[in-house]
Amino acid sequence: MALDEVLADAHARDASAGLWLSSEVVSRLSVNDRLRHLDHLLKERDLDGRWPLLVEVLRRFYRLRNDLAHGFVDRVRLDEQVVHVSTVKRGKHQVQSFPVKSLGWLLAAADQAQADLAAVWAAVVPTDEAWHEN
């Protein structure tokens, strides 16, 4: 289950409208805006206690993804259980350091977040047949 689908379907009148909202509206929002909306949705529906780490895990995952994707990876080296990634972003050279233990935790947490998003979707989407038929 994708974050965009959860946000769109939570506010759609039926499945068809959810698909349209996901592709035409939600997908155009920044990741930070989507995460802010997810946080608001969880609180609004009193679900934040069921998935207290979901937004933070997604925030960390997207931050790592953006750090790696929006820069040119110059070289990667492993030194003392830390991965060092040298990047060039907007003409500035940077070296990002990621502890292997943290990356392992984030990988496991991201897998769980994917399952959690599916559970959130099930909790926020209407259960009546009319919603699913369209």
Coordinates of N, CA and C in Angstrom, one line a residue:
M1 N 0.9 -1.2 0.0 CA 0.0 0.0 0.0 C 0.9 1.2 0.0
A2 N 0.6 2.2 -0.9 CA 1.4 3.4 -1.0 C 0.8 4.5 -0.2
L3 N 1.7 5.4 0.3 CA 1.3 6.5 1.1 C 0.3 7.3 0.3
D4 N 0.4 7.6 -1.0 CA -0.5 8.4 -1.7 C -1.9 7.8 -1.7
E5 N -2.0 6.4 -1.8 CA -3.3 5.8 -1.8 C -4.0 5.9 -0.5
V6 N -3.2 5.8 0.6 CA -3.8 5.9 1.9 C -4.4 7.3 2.1
L7 N -3.7 8.3 1.7 CA -4.1 9.7 1.9 C -5.3 10.0 1.0
A8 N -5.3 9.6 -0.2 CA -6.4 9.8 -1.2 C -7.6 9.1 -0.8
D9 N -7.5 7.8 -0.5 CA -8.7 7.0 -0.3 C -9.4 7.3 1.0
A10 N -8.6 7.9 2.0 CA -9.2 8.3 3.2 C -10.2 9.4 3.1
H11 N -10.1 10.2 2.0 CA -10.9 11.3 1.7 C -11.8 11.2 0.5
A12 N -11.7 10.1 -0.2 CA -12.5 9.9 -1.4 C -13.9 9.4 -1.2
R13 N -14.8 9.7 -2.1 CA -16.2 9.3 -1.9 C -16.4 7.8 -2.4
D14 N -15.4 7.3 -3.3 CA -15.4 5.9 -3.7 C -14.0 5.6 -4.2
A15 N -13.9 4.3 -4.6 CA -12.5 3.9 -5.0 C -12.1 4.6 -6.3
S16 N -13.0 4.9 -7.2 CA -12.6 5.6 -8.4 C -12.1 7.0 -8.1
A17 N -12.8 7.7 -7.3 CA -12.3 9.0 -6.9 C -11.0 8.9 -6.1
G18 N -10.8 7.9 -5.3 CA -9.5 7.7 -4.6 C -8.4 7.5 -5.6
L19 N -8.6 6.8 -6.7 CA -7.6 6.6 -7.7 C -7.2 7.9 -8.3
W20 N -8.2 8.7 -8.7 CA -8.0 10.0 -9.3 C -7.3 10.9 -8.3
L21 N -7.7 11.0 -7.1 CA -7.1 11.9 -6.1 C -5.6 11.5 -5.9
S22 N -5.3 10.2 -5.8 CA -4.0 9.7 -5.6 C -3.1 10.2 -6.8
S23 N -3.5 10.0 -8.0 CA -2.6 10.3 -9.1 C -2.6 11.7 -9.5
E24 N -3.7 12.5 -9.3 CA -3.7 13.8 -9.8 C -3.5 14.9 -8.7
V25 N -3.7 14.5 -7.5 CA -3.6 15.5 -6.4 C -2.5 15.2 -5.4
V26 N -2.6 14.1 -4.7 CA -1.7 13.7 -3.7 C -0.3 13.5 -4.2
S27 N -0.1 12.9 -5.3 CA 1.2 12.6 -5.9 C 2.0 13.9 -6.2
R28 N 1.3 15.0 -6.3 CA 1.9 16.3 -6.6 C 2.4 17.0 -5.4
L29 N 2.0 16.5 -4.2 CA 2.5 17.1 -3.0 C 3.9 16.7 -2.7
S30 N 4.6 17.5 -1.9 CA 6.0 17.2 -1.5 C 5.9 16.0 -0.5
V31 N 6.9 15.3 -0.3 CA 6.9 14.2 0.7 C 6.7 14.8 2.0
N32 N 7.2 15.9 2.4 CA 7.0 16.5 3.7 C 5.5 16.8 3.9
D33 N 4.8 17.3 2.8 CA 3.4 17.6 2.9 C 2.6 16.3 3.1
R34 N 3.0 15.3 2.4 CA 2.3 14.0 2.5 C 2.4 13.5 3.9
L35 N 3.6 13.5 4.5 CA 3.8 13.0 5.8 C 3.1 13.9 6.8
R36 N 3.0 15.2 6.6 CA 2.2 16.0 7.5 C 0.8 15.7 7.4
H37 N 0.3 15.4 6.2 CA -1.1 15.0 6.1 C -1.4 13.6 6.7
L38 N -0.4 12.7 6.6 CA -0.6 11.4 7.2 C -0.7 11.5 8.7
D39 N 0.2 12.3 9.3 CA 0.2 12.6 10.7 C -1.1 13.2 11.2
H40 N -1.6 14.1 10.4 CA -2.9 14.7 10.7 C -4.0 13.7 10.6
L41 N -4.0 12.9 9.6 CA -5.0 11.8 9.4 C -5.0 10.9 10.6
L42 N -3.9 10.4 11.0 CA -3.8 9.5 12.1 C -4.3 10.1 13.4
K43 N -4.0 11.4 13.6 CA -4.5 12.0 14.8 C -6.0 12.3 14.7
E44 N -6.5 12.7 13.6 CA -7.9 13.0 13.4 C -8.8 11.8 13.6
R45 N -8.3 10.7 13.1 CA -9.0 9.4 13.2 C -8.7 8.6 14.5
D46 N -7.9 9.2 15.4 CA -7.5 8.7 16.7 C -6.8 7.3 16.5
L47 N -5.9 7.3 15.5 CA -5.1 6.1 15.1 C -3.6 6.2 15.4
D48 N -3.2 7.4 15.9 CA -1.8 7.6 16.1 C -1.2 6.7 17.2
G49 N -2.0 6.3 18.1 CA -1.6 5.4 19.2 C -1.3 4.0 18.6
R50 N -2.0 3.6 17.6 CA -1.8 2.3 17.0 C -0.5 2.2 16.2
W51 N -0.1 3.3 15.6 CA 1.1 3.4 14.7 C 1.9 4.6 15.1
P52 N 2.5 4.6 16.3 CA 3.1 5.8 16.8 C 4.4 6.1 16.1
L53 N 5.1 5.1 15.5 CA 6.4 5.4 14.8 C 6.3 5.5 13.3
L54 N 5.1 5.3 12.8 CA 5.0 5.3 11.3 C 5.5 6.5 10.6
V55 N 5.0 7.7 11.0 CA 5.4 8.9 10.3 C 6.9 9.1 10.5
E56 N 7.4 8.9 11.6 CA 8.9 9.1 11.8 C 9.7 8.2 11.0
V57 N 9.3 6.9 10.9 CA 10.0 5.9 10.1 C 10.0 6.4 8.6
L58 N 8.8 6.8 8.2 CA 8.7 7.2 6.8 C 9.6 8.5 6.6
R59 N 9.6 9.4 7.5 CA 10.4 10.6 7.4 C 11.9 10.2 7.3
R60 N 12.3 9.3 8.1 CA 13.8 8.9 8.0 C 14.1 8.2 6.7
F61 N 13.1 7.4 6.3 CA 13.3 6.6 5.1 C 13.4 7.6 3.9
Y62 N 12.5 8.5 3.8 CA 12.5 9.5 2.7 C 13.7 10.4 2.7
R63 N 14.2 10.7 4.0 CA 15.4 11.6 4.1 C 16.6 10.9 3.5
L64 N 16.7 9.6 3.9 CA 17.8 8.8 3.4 C 17.7 8.7 1.9
R65 N 16.6 8.4 1.4 CA 16.3 8.2 -0.1 C 16.7 9.5 -0.8
N66 N 16.3 10.7 -0.2 CA 16.6 11.9 -0.9 C 18.1 12.2 -0.8
D67 N 18.7 11.9 0.3 CA 20.2 12.2 0.5 C 20.9 11.4 -0.6
L68 N 20.5 10.2 -0.9 CA 21.2 9.4 -1.9 C 20.8 9.7 -3.3
A69 N 19.5 10.0 -3.5 CA 19.0 10.2 -4.9 C 19.3 11.5 -5.4
H70 N 19.4 12.5 -4.6 CA 19.5 13.9 -5.2 C 21.0 14.4 -5.2
G71 N 21.9 13.5 -5.1 CA 23.3 13.8 -5.2 C 24.0 12.8 -6.0
F72 N 25.1 13.1 -6.6 CA 25.9 12.2 -7.3 C 26.7 11.4 -6.3
V73 N 26.6 10.1 -6.4 CA 27.4 9.3 -5.5 C 28.8 9.1 -6.0
D74 N 29.7 9.8 -5.4 CA 31.1 9.8 -5.8 C 31.8 8.5 -5.5
R75 N 31.7 8.1 -4.2 CA 32.3 6.8 -3.8 C 31.6 6.4 -2.5
V76 N 31.7 5.1 -2.2 CA 31.2 4.6 -1.0 C 32.3 3.8 -0.3
R77 N 32.5 3.9 1.0 CA 33.4 3.1 1.7 C 32.9 2.7 3.0
L78 N 33.3 1.5 3.5 CA 32.9 1.0 4.8 C 34.0 1.1 5.7
D79 N 33.8 1.7 6.8 CA 34.9 1.9 7.8 C 34.3 1.9 9.2
E80 N 34.7 0.9 10.0 CA 34.3 0.8 11.4 C 32.8 0.8 11.5
Q81 N 32.1 0.0 10.7 CA 30.6 -0.2 10.8 C 29.9 1.1 10.4
V82 N 30.5 1.9 9.6 CA 29.8 3.2 9.1 C 30.0 3.2 7.6
V83 N 28.9 3.5 6.9 CA 29.0 3.7 5.4 C 29.2 5.2 5.2
H84 N 30.2 5.5 4.5 CA 30.4 6.9 4.1 C 30.1 7.1 2.6
V85 N 29.2 8.0 2.3 CA 28.8 8.2 0.9 C 29.2 9.7 0.6
S86 N 30.1 9.8 -0.4 CA 30.5 11.1 -0.9 C 29.6 11.5 -2.0
T87 N 29.0 12.7 -1.9 CA 28.1 13.2 -2.9 C 28.4 14.6 -3.3
V88 N 27.9 15.0 -4.5 CA 28.0 16.3 -4.9 C 26.6 16.8 -5.1
K89 N 26.1 17.7 -4.3 CA 24.8 18.3 -4.4 C 24.8 19.8 -4.6
R90 N 24.2 20.2 -5.7 CA 24.2 21.6 -6.1 C 25.6 22.2 -6.1
G91 N 26.6 21.4 -6.6 CA 28.0 21.8 -6.7 C 28.8 21.8 -5.4
K92 N 28.2 21.3 -4.3 CA 28.9 21.3 -3.1 C 29.2 19.8 -2.7
H93 N 30.5 19.5 -2.4 CA 30.9 18.2 -2.0 C 30.5 18.0 -0.6
Q94 N 29.9 16.8 -0.3 CA 29.5 16.4 1.1 C 29.9 14.9 1.3
V95 N 30.2 14.6 2.5 CA 30.3 13.2 2.9 C 29.3 12.9 3.9
Q96 N 28.4 12.0 3.6 CA 27.3 11.6 4.6 C 27.8 10.3 5.2
S97 N 27.6 10.2 6.5 CA 28.0 9.0 7.2 C 26.7 8.3 7.8
F98 N 26.6 7.0 7.5 CA 25.4 6.2 8.0 C 25.9 5.0 8.7
P99 N 25.7 4.9 10.0 CA 26.0 3.7 10.8 C 25.3 2.5 10.2
V100 N 26.0 1.4 10.0 CA 25.4 0.2 9.5 C 24.2 -0.3 10.3
K101 N 24.4 -0.2 11.6 CA 23.3 -0.6 12.5 C 22.1 0.2 12.3
S102 N 22.2 1.5 12.1 CA 21.0 2.4 11.8 C 20.4 2.1 10.5
L103 N 21.2 1.8 9.5 CA 20.7 1.4 8.2 C 19.9 0.1 8.3
G104 N 20.4 -0.9 9.1 CA 19.7 -2.1 9.3 C 18.4 -1.9 10.0
W105 N 18.4 -1.1 11.0 CA 17.1 -0.8 11.7 C 16.1 -0.1 10.8
L106 N 16.6 0.8 9.9 CA 15.7 1.5 9.0 C 15.1 0.6 8.0
L107 N 15.9 -0.3 7.5 CA 15.4 -1.3 6.5 C 14.3 -2.2 7.1
A108 N 14.5 -2.7 8.3 CA 13.5 -3.4 9.0 C 12.2 -2.6 9.3
A109 N 12.5 -1.4 9.8 CA 11.4 -0.5 10.1 C 10.6 -0.1 8.8
A110 N 11.3 0.1 7.7 CA 10.6 0.5 6.4 C 9.7 -0.7 6.0
D111 N 10.2 -1.9 6.1 CA 9.3 -3.1 5.8 C 8.1 -3.1 6.7
Q112 N 8.2 -2.8 7.9 CA 7.1 -2.8 8.8 C 6.2 -1.6 8.5
A113 N 6.7 -0.5 8.1 CA 5.9 0.7 7.7 C 5.1 0.4 6.5
Q114 N 5.6 -0.4 5.6 CA 4.7 -0.8 4.4 C 3.5 -1.6 4.9
A115 N 3.7 -2.5 5.8 CA 2.6 -3.3 6.3 C 1.7 -2.4 7.1
D116 N 2.2 -1.4 7.9 CA 1.4 -0.5 8.7 C 0.6 0.4 7.8
L117 N 1.1 0.8 6.6 CA 0.3 1.6 5.7 C -0.9 0.9 5.2
A118 N -0.7 -0.4 4.9 CA -1.8 -1.2 4.5 C -2.9 -1.3 5.6
A119 N -2.4 -1.4 6.8 CA -3.4 -1.5 8.0 C -4.1 -0.1 8.2
V120 N -3.3 1.0 8.0 CA -4.0 2.3 8.1 C -5.0 2.4 7.0
W121 N -4.7 2.0 5.8 CA -5.6 2.1 4.7 C -6.9 1.4 5.1
A122 N -6.8 0.2 5.6 CA -8.0 -0.6 6.0 C -8.8 0.1 7.1
A123 N -8.1 0.8 7.9 CA -8.8 1.5 9.0 C -9.5 2.8 8.6
V124 N -9.0 3.4 7.5 CA -9.6 4.7 7.1 C -10.6 4.6 5.9
V125 N -10.5 3.6 5.2 CA -11.4 3.4 4.0 C -12.7 2.9 4.4
P126 N -13.8 3.5 3.9 CA -15.1 3.0 4.2 C -15.3 1.5 3.9
T127 N -16.1 0.8 4.7 CA -16.2 -0.6 4.5 C -17.5 -1.0 3.7
D128 N -18.3 0.0 3.3 CA -19.5 -0.3 2.6 C -19.2 -0.7 1.1
E129 N -20.0 -1.6 0.6 CA -19.7 -2.1 -0.8 C -19.8 -1.0 -1.9
A130 N -20.6 0.0 -1.7 CA -20.8 1.0 -2.7 C -19.4 1.7 -2.9
W131 N -18.6 1.9 -1.8 CA -17.4 2.6 -2.0 C -16.4 1.8 -2.9
H132 N -16.4 0.5 -2.7 CA -15.5 -0.4 -3.4 C -16.0 -0.7 -4.8
E133 N -17.2 -0.5 -5.2 CA -17.8 -0.9 -6.5 C -17.4 0.0 -7.6
N134 N -17.3 1.3 -7.3 CA -17.0 2.3 -8.3 C -15.6 2.4 -8.7

